[in-house]
Structures are given as structure tokens and as C-alpha cells.
Coordinates of C-alpha atoms in Angstrom, one line a residue:
M217 CA -0.1 0.1 0.3
I218 CA 1.2 3.7 -0.1
Q219 CA -0.6 6.6 -0.5
F220 CA -0.1 10.0 -2.0
T221 CA -1.6 14.0 -1.7
P222 CA -3.9 14.9 -3.9
E223 CA -0.6 16.8 -6.6
G224 CA 0.2 12.7 -6.4
E225 CA 3.2 14.0 -3.7
I226 CA 4.2 10.5 -1.9
L227 CA 2.9 10.6 1.2
E228 CA 4.1 6.9 3.0
A229 CA 4.1 4.1 2.3
N230 CA 4.3 -0.1 3.8
D231 CA 7.2 -2.6 3.6
L232 CA 5.3 -4.4 1.2
F233 CA 5.4 -2.2 -1.3
L234 CA 9.0 -0.5 -0.6
K235 CA 10.1 -3.7 -1.1
A236 CA 8.3 -4.5 -4.2
V237 CA 9.6 -0.7 -6.3
G238 CA 13.6 -1.1 -4.5
Y239 CA 13.5 1.7 -1.8
D240 CA 14.1 3.3 1.3
I241 CA 10.7 5.1 2.6
S242 CA 13.0 8.9 3.6
E243 CA 14.5 7.8 -0.4
I244 CA 10.2 8.3 -1.7
K245 CA 8.5 10.5 0.9
G246 CA 8.2 13.5 -0.7
R247 CA 8.2 13.2 -4.0
H248 CA 6.0 12.1 -7.0
H249 CA 4.0 9.3 -7.5
S250 CA 6.0 10.0 -11.1
I251 CA 9.0 8.6 -10.4
F252 CA 7.6 4.6 -10.6
V253 CA 6.1 6.2 -14.0
P254 CA 7.6 4.9 -17.6
E255 CA 9.8 8.4 -18.7
N256 CA 8.1 8.4 -21.7
D257 CA 4.7 7.9 -20.0
R258 CA 5.7 11.1 -17.5
D259 CA 4.7 14.1 -19.4
S260 CA 1.8 12.6 -21.9
S261 CA -1.4 13.1 -21.9
A262 CA -2.3 10.1 -20.7
Y263 CA -0.9 10.6 -17.2
R264 CA -1.7 14.2 -16.2
T265 CA -6.1 12.7 -17.2
F266 CA -4.7 10.4 -14.4
W267 CA -4.3 12.6 -12.1
E268 CA -6.8 14.9 -12.6
S269 CA -10.1 12.1 -12.4
L270 CA -8.3 11.0 -9.0
R271 CA -8.8 14.4 -7.9
K272 CA -12.3 14.2 -9.0
G273 CA -13.0 11.2 -6.7
E274 CA -13.1 8.5 -10.0
N275 CA -11.4 5.3 -8.7
H276 CA -8.8 2.9 -11.3
G277 CA -8.0 -0.1 -11.1
E278 CA -6.2 -2.2 -13.9
I279 CA -2.4 -3.3 -14.5
F280 CA 0.5 -1.0 -14.4
K281 CA 4.2 -1.3 -15.7
R282 CA 6.2 1.0 -13.1
V283 CA 9.2 1.9 -12.6
G284 CA 11.1 0.6 -9.6
K285 CA 15.1 1.9 -7.8
N286 CA 17.6 1.2 -10.6
G287 CA 15.7 1.7 -13.7
H288 CA 14.1 -1.7 -13.1
E289 CA 10.3 -2.8 -14.4
L290 CA 7.5 -4.2 -12.4
W291 CA 4.0 -5.1 -13.4
L292 CA 1.1 -4.5 -10.5
R293 CA -2.3 -5.3 -10.3
A294 CA -4.1 -2.0 -8.3
I295 CA -6.8 0.1 -7.1
Y296 CA -6.3 3.5 -6.7
F297 CA -8.7 4.6 -4.6
P298 CA -10.1 8.5 -3.2
V299 CA -10.0 9.5 0.2
K300 CA -12.7 12.3 0.6
N301 CA -13.0 13.9 3.3
G302 CA -16.6 14.4 5.5
S303 CA -16.9 17.2 2.7
G304 CA -16.6 15.4 0.0
K305 CA -13.6 16.1 -1.0
V306 CA -10.5 14.3 -1.4
V307 CA -7.6 14.5 0.6
R308 CA -4.9 11.6 -0.5
V309 CA -5.2 9.0 -3.0
V310 CA -4.6 5.0 -1.7
K311 CA -3.4 3.4 -4.0
L312 CA -3.2 -0.6 -3.4
A313 CA -0.7 -3.7 -5.5
T314 CA -0.6 -6.5 -6.0
D315 CA 2.8 -7.8 -6.9
V316 CA 2.6 -9.6 -10.1
T317 CA 4.9 -9.2 -12.1
D318 CA 6.4 -12.5 -13.2
F319 CA 2.2 -13.8 -14.0
Q320 CA 2.3 -10.5 -16.0
N321 CA 5.8 -11.5 -17.7
S322 CA 4.5 -14.7 -18.9
N323 CA 1.1 -13.7 -19.3
I324 CA 3.3 -10.7 -22.4
D325 CA 5.2 -14.1 -23.4
H326 CA 3.3 -15.8 -23.8
A327 CA 0.2 -13.1 -25.5
G328 CA 3.5 -12.8 -27.4
K329 CA 4.0 -15.9 -28.9
L330 CA 0.7 -16.3 -29.2
N331 CA 0.9 -12.9 -31.1
A332 CA 4.4 -13.9 -33.3
L333 CA 2.7 -16.6 -34.0
E334 CA -0.9 -16.0 -35.0
R335 CA 1.9 -13.2 -37.7
A336 CA 3.9 -15.8 -38.9
Q337 CA 1.9 -18.9 -38.7
A338 CA -1.3 -20.0 -39.9
V339 CA -3.8 -20.5 -37.4
I340 CA -6.9 -23.1 -36.8
E341 CA -9.1 -24.6 -34.3
F342 CA -10.5 -27.3 -34.4
D343 CA -13.4 -28.7 -32.3
L344 CA -12.8 -33.0 -30.8
D345 CA -14.4 -34.3 -33.3
G346 CA -12.2 -32.2 -36.8
T347 CA -15.4 -29.3 -37.8
I348 CA -13.4 -25.9 -38.2
L349 CA -13.9 -23.7 -35.5
T350 CA -12.0 -19.9 -36.7
A351 CA -9.1 -19.6 -39.0
N352 CA -6.3 -16.7 -39.0
E353 CA -6.1 -15.1 -41.9
N354 CA -2.6 -16.4 -42.4
F355 CA -4.7 -20.3 -42.4
L356 CA -7.2 -18.2 -45.1
N357 CA -3.9 -17.8 -47.7
T358 CA -2.8 -20.3 -47.4
V359 CA -5.7 -22.4 -48.7
G360 CA -7.0 -19.6 -49.8
Y361 CA -10.8 -20.3 -48.1
S362 CA -12.5 -17.9 -46.2
L363 CA -13.6 -18.2 -43.2
E364 CA -18.0 -18.4 -44.7
E365 CA -16.5 -21.0 -46.2
I366 CA -14.7 -23.2 -44.5
R367 CA -16.7 -23.4 -41.0
G368 CA -18.9 -25.4 -39.2
R369 CA -17.1 -27.6 -42.3
K370 CA -14.8 -30.6 -41.6
H371 CA -11.4 -31.0 -41.4
A372 CA -11.5 -33.4 -44.1
M373 CA -12.2 -31.2 -46.9
F374 CA -8.1 -30.2 -46.1
V375 CA -7.0 -33.7 -47.0
E376 CA -6.8 -36.4 -50.1
E377 CA -9.9 -37.4 -51.0
K378 CA -8.1 -41.3 -50.2
Y379 CA -6.6 -40.6 -47.6
H380 CA -10.5 -39.2 -45.7
D381 CA -12.1 -43.4 -45.4
T382 CA -7.9 -44.5 -43.8
Q383 CA -7.6 -46.3 -40.7
E384 CA -5.0 -43.6 -40.2
Y385 CA -6.6 -40.9 -40.2
R386 CA -9.2 -41.8 -38.1
E387 CA -6.2 -43.1 -35.6
F388 CA -5.7 -39.5 -36.2
W389 CA -8.4 -37.7 -34.4
A390 CA -9.1 -40.5 -32.4
D391 CA -5.0 -39.3 -30.9
L392 CA -6.3 -35.4 -30.3
G393 CA -8.9 -36.4 -28.6
A394 CA -7.4 -38.0 -26.3
G395 CA -4.7 -35.0 -25.4
R396 CA -2.1 -36.5 -27.6
F397 CA -0.5 -34.0 -29.3
R398 CA 0.6 -34.6 -33.4
G399 CA 3.2 -32.8 -35.0
G400 CA 4.7 -33.3 -38.9
E401 CA 4.9 -32.2 -42.8
F402 CA 1.3 -32.9 -44.4
K403 CA -0.1 -33.3 -47.3
R404 CA -3.2 -30.8 -47.9
V405 CA -5.3 -29.7 -51.0
A406 CA -6.2 -25.7 -51.5
K407 CA -9.1 -24.3 -52.3
S408 CA -7.5 -24.2 -56.1
G409 CA -6.6 -28.4 -55.8
R410 CA -3.2 -28.1 -55.9
G411 CA -1.6 -29.9 -52.9
L412 CA 0.3 -28.1 -50.8
W413 CA 2.6 -29.1 -47.7
L414 CA 2.4 -28.2 -43.7
Q415 CA 4.6 -27.6 -41.2
A416 CA 2.4 -27.9 -38.2
I417 CA 1.6 -28.7 -34.4
Y418 CA -2.4 -30.3 -33.6
S419 CA -2.5 -28.6 -30.3
P420 CA -5.2 -30.7 -27.6
I421 CA -6.4 -28.3 -25.6
L422 CA -7.5 -28.9 -21.6
D423 CA -9.9 -27.4 -19.2
N424 CA -8.4 -26.8 -15.6
K425 CA -10.4 -30.7 -14.9
G426 CA -7.2 -32.2 -17.8
E427 CA -10.2 -32.7 -21.0
V428 CA -9.3 -31.8 -24.4
I429 CA -11.8 -29.0 -25.7
K430 CA -11.1 -28.6 -28.4
V431 CA -7.4 -28.6 -31.3
V432 CA -5.5 -25.6 -32.5
K433 CA -3.1 -26.1 -35.7
F434 CA 0.1 -23.7 -36.0
A435 CA 0.9 -23.9 -39.4
T436 CA 3.4 -22.7 -41.4
D437 CA 3.9 -23.8 -45.3
I438 CA 6.8 -25.7 -46.6
T439 CA 5.3 -25.8 -50.2
E440 CA 8.3 -24.0 -51.5
E441 CA 10.8 -25.4 -49.4
K442 CA 9.4 -28.9 -49.9
L443 CA 9.5 -28.1 -54.1
R444 CA 13.2 -27.1 -53.2
I445 CA 14.1 -29.7 -50.9
A446 CA 12.2 -32.5 -53.2
E447 CA 15.1 -30.2 -55.8
F448 CA 17.2 -30.4 -54.1
E449 CA 16.8 -34.1 -53.9
G450 CA 16.0 -35.6 -56.6
K451 CA 19.0 -33.0 -57.9
I452 CA 21.6 -34.4 -55.0
A453 CA 20.3 -38.1 -55.9
A454 CA 21.2 -37.3 -59.7
L455 CA 24.3 -35.7 -59.2
N456 CA 24.6 -39.7 -57.2
R457 CA 23.3 -41.5 -60.1
A458 CA 25.9 -39.5 -62.5
Q459 CA 28.9 -38.3 -60.2
A460 CA 30.9 -40.1 -57.5
V461 CA 30.2 -38.4 -54.0
I462 CA 32.7 -38.0 -51.3
E463 CA 32.5 -36.4 -48.1
F464 CA 34.7 -35.2 -45.3
D465 CA 35.3 -33.0 -42.2
L466 CA 37.4 -30.2 -42.6
D467 CA 40.6 -31.1 -41.5
G468 CA 40.3 -34.4 -44.7
T469 CA 38.8 -37.4 -42.8
I470 CA 37.0 -39.8 -45.2
L471 CA 33.1 -39.8 -44.0
I472 CA 31.4 -41.3 -46.8
A473 CA 31.1 -42.1 -50.3
N474 CA 28.8 -43.5 -52.8
E475 CA 29.5 -46.4 -54.8
N476 CA 30.2 -43.7 -58.2
F477 CA 33.7 -42.9 -56.4
L478 CA 34.4 -46.5 -55.2
N479 CA 34.1 -47.7 -58.7
A480 CA 36.3 -44.7 -59.8
I481 CA 39.2 -45.6 -57.4
G482 CA 38.9 -49.0 -56.6
Y483 CA 38.3 -49.1 -52.7
T484 CA 35.9 -50.2 -50.9
L485 CA 34.0 -48.2 -47.6
D486 CA 35.4 -50.2 -45.4
E487 CA 38.8 -49.5 -47.0
I488 CA 38.4 -45.5 -46.8
K489 CA 36.3 -44.3 -43.9
G490 CA 37.9 -42.5 -41.7
K491 CA 41.0 -42.0 -43.3
H492 CA 42.6 -39.7 -44.6
H493 CA 42.1 -37.6 -47.8
S494 CA 45.4 -38.1 -48.8
L495 CA 44.9 -41.7 -49.2
F496 CA 45.0 -40.5 -52.8
V497 CA 47.3 -37.8 -53.3
D498 CA 50.0 -38.7 -54.6
E499 CA 53.9 -39.1 -51.5
N500 CA 55.2 -36.0 -52.6
E501 CA 52.1 -33.5 -53.3
T502 CA 50.4 -34.5 -49.9
K503 CA 53.9 -33.0 -48.7
G504 CA 54.2 -29.5 -50.5
A505 CA 52.2 -26.1 -49.3
G506 CA 50.6 -26.0 -51.2
Y507 CA 48.1 -29.5 -50.5
K508 CA 47.8 -27.9 -46.7
Q509 CA 47.1 -24.8 -47.6
F510 CA 44.1 -26.4 -50.1
W511 CA 43.0 -28.1 -47.4
K512 CA 43.0 -24.7 -45.2
T513 CA 41.1 -22.8 -47.9
L514 CA 38.6 -25.3 -47.8
G515 CA 37.9 -25.1 -44.0
E516 CA 37.7 -21.5 -45.2
G517 CA 34.5 -22.0 -46.5
V518 CA 36.2 -21.3 -50.4
F519 CA 34.8 -22.9 -52.7
Q520 CA 37.6 -25.5 -55.2
S521 CA 36.7 -27.4 -58.1
G522 CA 39.7 -28.4 -60.7
E523 CA 41.1 -30.9 -62.5
Y524 CA 42.5 -33.5 -60.0
K525 CA 45.0 -36.7 -60.1
R526 CA 44.5 -38.9 -57.6
I527 CA 45.8 -42.9 -56.9
G528 CA 43.5 -45.4 -57.1
K529 CA 43.8 -49.1 -54.6
G530 CA 47.0 -51.0 -55.8
G531 CA 48.7 -47.4 -57.3
K532 CA 45.7 -46.8 -60.1
E533 CA 46.6 -43.4 -61.8
T534 CA 43.1 -41.5 -61.4
W535 CA 42.1 -38.7 -63.0
L536 CA 39.0 -36.6 -61.1
Q537 CA 37.2 -34.0 -62.1
A538 CA 35.8 -32.6 -59.1
T539 CA 34.3 -29.8 -56.5
Y540 CA 35.2 -29.1 -53.5
N541 CA 31.7 -27.5 -52.0
P542 CA 32.6 -27.0 -47.8
I543 CA 29.3 -27.3 -46.3
L544 CA 28.1 -24.8 -44.1
D545 CA 25.8 -25.0 -41.4
P546 CA 22.8 -21.9 -40.3
E547 CA 25.7 -20.0 -39.3
G548 CA 27.4 -20.3 -42.7
K549 CA 30.6 -21.8 -40.6
P550 CA 32.0 -24.9 -42.6
F551 CA 31.4 -28.4 -41.1
K552 CA 31.9 -30.2 -43.3
V553 CA 33.0 -30.8 -47.9
V554 CA 31.2 -32.9 -50.1
K555 CA 32.9 -33.8 -52.7
F556 CA 31.5 -34.4 -56.8
A557 CA 33.6 -35.6 -59.0
T558 CA 33.6 -37.1 -62.9
D559 CA 36.5 -39.3 -63.5
V560 CA 37.8 -38.4 -66.4
T561 CA 40.8 -40.1 -67.1
D562 CA 40.1 -41.9 -70.4
M563 CA 39.2 -38.0 -71.4
V564 CA 42.5 -37.1 -70.5
H565 CA 44.9 -39.5 -70.9
R566 CA 43.0 -38.4 -74.7
R567 CA 44.8 -34.9 -73.9
Q568 CA 47.8 -35.4 -73.1
E569 CA 47.9 -37.5 -76.3
Q570 CA 46.3 -34.7 -78.5
E571 CA 48.8 -32.5 -76.6
R572 CA 51.5 -35.0 -78.0
V573 CA 50.4 -34.7 -81.6
G574 CA 49.7 -31.3 -80.8
T575 CA 53.3 -30.6 -80.3
V576 CA 54.2 -32.4 -83.5
V577 CA 51.1 -30.9 -85.5
D578 CA 52.2 -28.2 -84.7
E579 CA 56.0 -28.7 -85.1
N580 CA 54.8 -30.0 -88.1
L581 CA 53.0 -26.7 -89.5
D582 CA 55.5 -25.2 -88.8
K583 CA 58.1 -26.8 -91.0
I584 CA 54.5 -27.0 -93.5
R585 CA 54.4 -22.8 -92.9
V586 CA 58.3 -22.5 -93.6
T587 CA 58.5 -25.9 -97.0
V588 CA 55.0 -23.5 -98.2
G589 CA 57.0 -20.6 -97.6
E590 CA 59.4 -21.7 -99.2
A591 CA 57.6 -23.4 -101.9
N592 CA 56.1 -19.9 -103.0
V593 CA 59.6 -18.3 -103.2
K594 CA 60.2 -21.5 -105.5
A595 CA 56.6 -20.6 -106.6
G596 CA 57.6 -18.1 -107.8
S597 CA 61.3 -17.8 -108.7
A598 CA 59.6 -20.9 -110.7
A599 CA 57.3 -18.7 -112.1
T600 CA 60.0 -16.0 -112.7
A601 CA 61.9 -18.3 -114.9
S602 CA 59.1 -19.6 -116.3
T603 CA 58.5 -16.5 -118.2
Q604 CA 61.7 -16.4 -119.2
T605 CA 61.8 -19.2 -120.8
D606 CA 58.4 -18.5 -122.8
S607 CA 60.7 -15.1 -123.7
M608 CA 62.7 -17.8 -124.6
I609 CA 61.2 -19.7 -126.1
Q610 CA 58.8 -17.8 -127.9
V611 CA 62.4 -16.4 -129.2
V612 CA 63.5 -20.0 -130.2
A613 CA 60.2 -20.4 -131.3
A614 CA 60.7 -17.1 -134.1
A615 CA 64.5 -18.2 -135.0
A616 CA 63.1 -21.7 -135.7
E617 CA 60.6 -20.1 -138.2
E618 CA 63.1 -18.7 -139.9
L619 CA 65.6 -22.4 -140.2
N620 CA 62.8 -24.5 -140.8
A621 CA 62.5 -20.9 -144.3
S622 CA 66.7 -20.6 -144.6
I623 CA 66.9 -24.8 -144.5
H624 CA 63.5 -25.4 -147.2
E625 CA 65.8 -22.4 -149.0
I626 CA 68.6 -24.1 -148.8
T627 CA 66.7 -27.2 -149.6
E628 CA 65.9 -25.7 -152.7
S629 CA 69.7 -24.6 -153.8
V630 CA 70.6 -28.0 -152.7
G631 CA 68.5 -30.1 -155.3
H632 CA 69.8 -28.0 -157.9
V633 CA 73.1 -27.7 -157.4
R634 CA 71.9 -31.2 -156.8
K635 CA 71.0 -31.3 -161.0
A636 CA 74.4 -29.1 -161.3
A637 CA 76.4 -32.2 -160.0
D638 CA 73.9 -33.9 -162.0
L639 CA 74.4 -33.0 -164.7
T640 CA 77.8 -32.2 -164.3
F641 CA 78.9 -35.8 -163.8
S642 CA 76.5 -36.5 -167.5
E643 CA 78.3 -33.9 -168.8
T644 CA 82.2 -35.1 -167.4
E645 CA 81.0 -38.5 -168.0
T646 CA 80.4 -37.4 -171.9
I647 CA 83.3 -35.3 -172.1
G648 CA 85.5 -38.6 -170.7
V649 CA 84.0 -40.8 -173.6
S650 CA 85.2 -38.1 -175.8
T651 CA 88.9 -37.9 -174.6
R652 CA 88.8 -41.8 -174.5
E653 CA 87.3 -41.5 -177.6
L654 CA 90.8 -38.5 -179.1
S655 CA 93.2 -40.9 -177.1
K656 CA 91.6 -43.6 -179.1
A657 CA 92.1 -41.3 -181.8
A658 CA 95.1 -40.5 -181.0
E659 CA 97.1 -43.5 -181.3
A660 CA 95.3 -44.4 -184.3
M661 CA 97.0 -41.4 -185.2
N662 CA 100.2 -42.3 -183.3
R663 CA 100.0 -46.1 -185.5
I664 CA 99.4 -43.5 -188.6
V665 CA 102.7 -41.4 -188.1
T666 CA 105.0 -44.8 -187.4
L667 CA 103.1 -46.1 -191.0
I668 CA 104.5 -42.4 -192.1
E669 CA 108.3 -42.8 -190.4
D670 CA 108.4 -45.8 -192.2
I671 CA 107.1 -44.8 -195.8
A672 CA 109.9 -41.8 -195.1
S673 CA 112.5 -44.5 -194.1
Q674 CA 111.9 -46.3 -197.7
I675 CA 111.5 -43.3 -199.3
N676 CA 114.5 -41.8 -197.8
L677 CA 116.5 -45.5 -198.4
L678 CA 114.4 -45.4 -202.5
A679 CA 116.5 -41.6 -202.7
L680 CA 119.9 -43.7 -201.1
N681 CA 119.7 -45.7 -204.2
A682 CA 118.8 -43.7 -206.4
T683 CA 121.7 -41.2 -205.8
I684 CA 123.8 -45.0 -205.8
E685 CA 122.5 -46.2 -209.1
S686 CA 122.8 -42.1 -210.7
A687 CA 126.4 -42.0 -209.2
R688 CA 126.4 -45.3 -211.6
A689 CA 125.0 -43.8 -214.7
G690 CA 126.9 -40.8 -215.0
E691 CA 126.2 -38.5 -217.3
A692 CA 123.2 -40.6 -217.6
G693 CA 122.1 -40.0 -213.6
K694 CA 122.2 -37.0 -212.7
G695 CA 119.1 -35.5 -213.8
F696 CA 118.1 -39.0 -211.6
A697 CA 120.6 -37.9 -208.5
V698 CA 119.0 -34.4 -208.9
V699 CA 115.3 -35.6 -207.9
A700 CA 116.5 -37.7 -205.7
G701 CA 117.8 -35.6 -203.6
E702 CA 115.2 -33.8 -203.8
V703 CA 112.5 -37.2 -202.8
K704 CA 115.2 -37.6 -199.6
S705 CA 115.1 -34.4 -198.6
L706 CA 111.7 -34.5 -199.5
A707 CA 111.8 -37.5 -196.8
T708 CA 113.9 -36.0 -195.2
Q709 CA 110.8 -33.2 -194.6
V710 CA 108.2 -35.7 -194.1
T711 CA 110.5 -37.3 -190.9
D712 CA 111.5 -34.4 -189.5
A713 CA 107.2 -33.2 -190.1
I714 CA 106.2 -36.7 -188.7
G715 CA 109.1 -36.3 -185.4
Q716 CA 107.4 -33.3 -185.4
I717 CA 103.7 -34.9 -186.1
S718 CA 104.3 -37.6 -183.1
S719 CA 105.8 -35.2 -181.1
E720 CA 102.5 -33.6 -180.5
I721 CA 100.4 -36.4 -181.2
T722 CA 102.3 -38.2 -178.3
R723 CA 101.6 -35.2 -175.8
M724 CA 98.2 -35.1 -177.2
Q725 CA 97.8 -38.1 -176.4
D726 CA 99.5 -37.4 -172.8
V727 CA 96.9 -34.5 -172.0
S728 CA 94.5 -36.8 -173.3
N729 CA 95.2 -38.9 -170.7
D730 CA 96.7 -36.3 -167.8
V731 CA 93.2 -35.1 -169.5
V732 CA 91.0 -39.0 -168.5
G733 CA 92.7 -39.2 -165.9
R734 CA 91.8 -35.8 -163.7
L735 CA 87.9 -36.3 -165.9
E736 CA 87.9 -40.3 -164.0
S737 CA 88.4 -38.2 -160.8
I738 CA 86.1 -35.6 -161.3
S739 CA 84.1 -37.5 -162.0
K740 CA 84.3 -39.7 -159.5
S741 CA 85.0 -36.9 -157.0
V742 CA 81.3 -35.8 -159.0
G743 CA 79.7 -39.2 -158.1
E744 CA 81.0 -39.0 -154.5
L745 CA 79.2 -35.4 -154.8
Q746 CA 76.2 -36.3 -156.3
G747 CA 76.1 -39.0 -152.6
N748 CA 76.8 -36.5 -151.1
V749 CA 74.7 -34.0 -152.4
G750 CA 71.6 -36.5 -152.6
G751 CA 72.4 -37.2 -149.4
I752 CA 72.4 -34.0 -147.3
A753 CA 69.3 -33.3 -150.2
D754 CA 67.6 -36.3 -147.9
A755 CA 69.1 -34.9 -144.7
I756 CA 68.2 -31.3 -145.5
E757 CA 64.2 -32.9 -146.4
E758 CA 64.8 -35.1 -142.6
Q759 CA 65.9 -31.8 -141.0
G760 CA 63.9 -29.0 -142.3
I761 CA 61.4 -32.5 -142.2
A762 CA 62.7 -32.0 -138.3
T763 CA 62.6 -28.5 -138.1
R764 CA 59.2 -28.5 -138.6
D765 CA 58.5 -31.0 -136.3
I766 CA 60.5 -28.9 -133.9
S767 CA 58.4 -25.4 -135.0
C768 CA 55.7 -27.1 -133.8
N769 CA 56.7 -28.5 -131.2
I770 CA 58.1 -25.2 -129.7
Q771 CA 54.8 -23.2 -130.2
T772 CA 53.5 -26.1 -128.8
A773 CA 56.1 -26.5 -125.8
A774 CA 55.9 -22.1 -125.8
T775 CA 51.8 -22.8 -125.3
A776 CA 52.4 -25.3 -123.0
V777 CA 55.3 -23.1 -120.8
A778 CA 52.6 -20.7 -121.0
D779 CA 50.3 -23.3 -119.7
I780 CA 52.7 -23.5 -117.1
N781 CA 53.6 -20.0 -116.1
R782 CA 50.0 -18.8 -115.4
N783 CA 49.6 -22.5 -113.4
L784 CA 53.3 -21.6 -111.7
K785 CA 51.0 -17.8 -111.2
E786 CA 48.3 -20.3 -109.7
L787 CA 50.5 -21.8 -107.4
S788 CA 52.4 -18.8 -106.3
D789 CA 48.7 -17.1 -105.5
N790 CA 47.7 -20.4 -104.4
M791 CA 51.0 -21.1 -102.2
D792 CA 50.1 -17.7 -100.7
V793 CA 46.4 -18.2 -99.5
S794 CA 47.9 -22.1 -98.3
N795 CA 50.8 -19.8 -97.0
R796 CA 47.9 -17.8 -95.0
Y797 CA 45.1 -20.7 -94.6
T798 CA 48.5 -22.5 -93.2
Q799 CA 50.0 -19.5 -90.4
E800 CA 45.7 -19.3 -89.6
G801 CA 45.5 -22.4 -88.9
I802 CA 48.7 -22.6 -86.1
D803 CA 47.4 -19.6 -84.4
L804 CA 43.7 -21.1 -84.4
Y805 CA 45.5 -24.2 -83.6
R806 CA 48.0 -22.5 -81.0
S807 CA 44.9 -20.3 -79.4
L808 CA 42.8 -23.7 -78.6
K809 CA 45.4 -25.5 -77.7
V810 CA 46.2 -22.0 -74.9
S811 CA 42.0 -22.6 -74.5

């Protein structure tokens, strides 16, 4: 109990009040009631109105929040009643109070919790037979009904039809009617017919006698979470089917592994469970700082991924494309590591072989590029040489044409020479015949001269005989002697003439013989000349034919060289293109290797 003046000044207080507020009477006597009021309420109009009504003689009774010594809060169930004097004037105010702080705090706690539940959860109340009494907005929004649509209907309206008449459903309500709590995840049906999942508590409410009077259901719509969990579970199941999965403590101790992982490394679960991850790592790697840092980073919650070389049972080399995923607790702290992996051993071996082949290909491409470049240079040189050859062949072709024309003229000239040689040979033969006839005539004349000489000798002998006979005759023989002398002189002259004729005939015969010999040599030479001229004519004719063939072939060669020249230029252009494409191929290939 505590007493105040009508203005609120403290007059006195009993020990129970003082104990409740924590003051001594000396600390509060003469001070205003507002020392017990929370600071926010002291200057409020409601507080002023409160004391004005007391001064008017009006009673006030309720549970009040007050402040004790050192600011501690307390709750008092109190009655303020004004005390009046004989004239009806309020002379003091007496307050009778009970400390209900614990009770009020409990009520506040309960009310707060209920309010929080009301705000946060879907709440619905049922009779013991499942008849709906009421439901809050959260529940109505969850199921899509209004309160008028569900009040008085049975709980079964939210249950799948196939579940209505089951023994399980009947036992569910029997347990609630017996006061047994039921909680868990329940599948229910909304107004739209869609399925929904509720995390719910069905709480039987008991009266003072301990009898169940109703059932209150507190529920949270976990449909999205359930679907998300189902999705997660489906994904995890799919990962378990498709990938190798193993779990570790933060220090790398193996917790569990699925069949795919065990098949990849060749161990059984019993052989690896409780052992360290280093079982799968090359000994040289586990000794390095990088391996310790690897697990330190995972322990800090940092995701790791990559392609890892691991050692299976019996030292088998295994390559895994893996992710190490730190799993976080609700406070965001890692508590284990899950590894999802795919066995890529064959792929890595193929890639290593491809890299080896790629290196060879890369080197060969470089060689090809260099070779193509050199071939391009050579093709350019060949094209230049071909162009020069083309020009030279054109000159040779023109010269061949001129040579052909010259040989044609030579052939004609040799034809004329051959005819002249034939004619010369014929004339030489004729002259030879005539000369031989002349030689025969000279021989005949020589015989005639010999005959004449014989005759002259006979005449000379006759003249001598005549001289002798004229001498014997004397005078009678003088005339005969003169004649004999004349005859002798004539015979001498004849002999001299015949000597000259003989000398000339001999000389002529010698000349004729010489001419015949020379004509025979000439005839032989002309015959040889005739044969040579014929051979030359034939050879020249053959040369003419060959020259025409050569000219024709040179023309063909000129055309071919022109084609070669054009093809070489095209080849050179193609070499340029090939070189460019080869370089592009090398660059692309190397970029692919880098990527």
C-alpha cells in the first residue's frame, strides 16, 4: 500500500510496497508518483488525465507498468481510490497493489508468442470431431478460402480424398481427442485443388480438469521449401547416379562415399572410411605446402574446383574433374566438405595424347608453313624463270620458223646443186668418153705417123738407092740424082714433120691421158659429190621435216610453257593463300591449345 496527496506527492508506503519498488521510505517520501512511471509516460496527456480523474474522486484499477529503483521494471495489479473528507473533498489517494510482475511477464511472453504465432503462422481451431471453429488470415490465405467458406465444415475438406476413410486418418483424430500431440509435415489440398505441404502442430487444448476441449493447429506453408527440397533431393540423387560423391570432415577425414566414387578408385567404403583424403594423393604432393593450403582454404569455406590427379587402389592413376564444396551450418560456418567428381581418366589420357600429337602437328605445321613459304618463293622463282623461258621459247620458235624457212631455201638450193651435179657428172662422163675417143684417135694417128715414118724411111732408102744408082749411071743419072736428092730432102722433111707430129700426138696423147685421168677423178669426185649432195638433200629434207616438227613442238612447248607460267602464277597465288591459311590454322590451333 502507498498513499499520495491529490497532487501525487508520496506520503507513506508500507514495507511490501517498498520491497516491491526497492526503495527506502526516506528515498521516496515527498517525491511525486511519477518516479514510478516510465519516463515516456510522465509528460503524456494520459498521465495528466489520470491524476485529474483521481482528484475528482474517480477510482482506477488495472495492471500498471511501473519502474522501481535503478530503473527495473515491475507490474502491479493496483486500485487507486481517492479518500474524501466530510465535505467530499479528496484529501489523499490510496493505492493497494499486488506485484504481478512474474505473472504479467509470463502472460506477456505467452501473448507475445501467440501474437508472433498468429503473425508468422497459419492458425486454425477445431472441435474434437474435426469441425472447423475459426482460422486466422494466414491460414485462410494459405488454403485460399474465406472463413465463411470453411467454418462449421470438417477438417477432411483439406485432405486428399483417398485419405478420408483410411484407418490412419481415423487414428489421427482419435489421438488428438485423447490429448496426444501430433506434429510433422502434412500434405493438404487448397481450394484451387493444388497440393500444399504444411509443417504443422496439432495441439489439444485442455481445461482446468485436464479434459480436451478443442484442437489448435499451428502451421507453416512449406510447399515451396518442400518442392525445393524435393528438387535438391532429386538433384542430389541425380548427382549420386551420375557422379562420384565423397564427404570429408574439415580436416580431410573420409566420412562416406557413393558407389561411383568407390568404383572409380577401386576401394570399398570400409577400406577408406575414417582415413584421410591424402590416401588418394601422390606422396610428394601431400608433403607440399599447396596441399595443406588446399584443406585450409576449404576449412575457411572457399569452394575449390579443377582437374585432379588421384591414386586409386593398387597405385592406379585416376583423373577426376571435381568440385570440393564446403557445407555451411545455419551460422554460415563450414562443418564438412562434399566432393562431386567425374572420372575423366580416359579423357585426360586422350588429351595428353592429343597434346603430344598436337605438339608434333604444331611442329609439322611450322615446317609446312616454312616449306610452303619456301615453295612459294620457289614457285615465284619458277614463275619468273617460266616467264623468261616463255620469252626465250617465243624467240626460239621465231628462230625455228626462220631456220625452217632457211632450210627450205637450202633444200631448194641443194636441189639445184644436185641437178647441176647430176648434169656435171653427165657432162663429165660425156667428156670422158670424148677424151677417151680422142686418146684412141691419137693412138690411131700415132700408128699412122709410124706408118708414114716407115714410108719416109722407105722413101729415104729409095732416094739413097737412087743416088747410088745415079752415081753409077754417070751423066745419065744426074737428073735422077737430083730427083733422088729432092725425094730424099722431101723424105727428110716428111720425117722431120712426122717427128713433130709424133711429138705433138704423143704430147696430145699424154694430155688426153692426163685429161682422162683427171676426168676420171672429177667423175669420181662428181659421183661422190652427187652422192653427198643426195645425202645432204635427204638430210636437209629430213632436217626440214624435223625443223617443222621442232617448230611445231616449240609452238606447243610455248603454249605449254605459257600454261605452266599461268599455272605457276596460280600455284604461287595458291601458295600465298595456303601459307596464309596455314598460319591462320597454326594460330587457331595454338589458341585452342591455350584455351
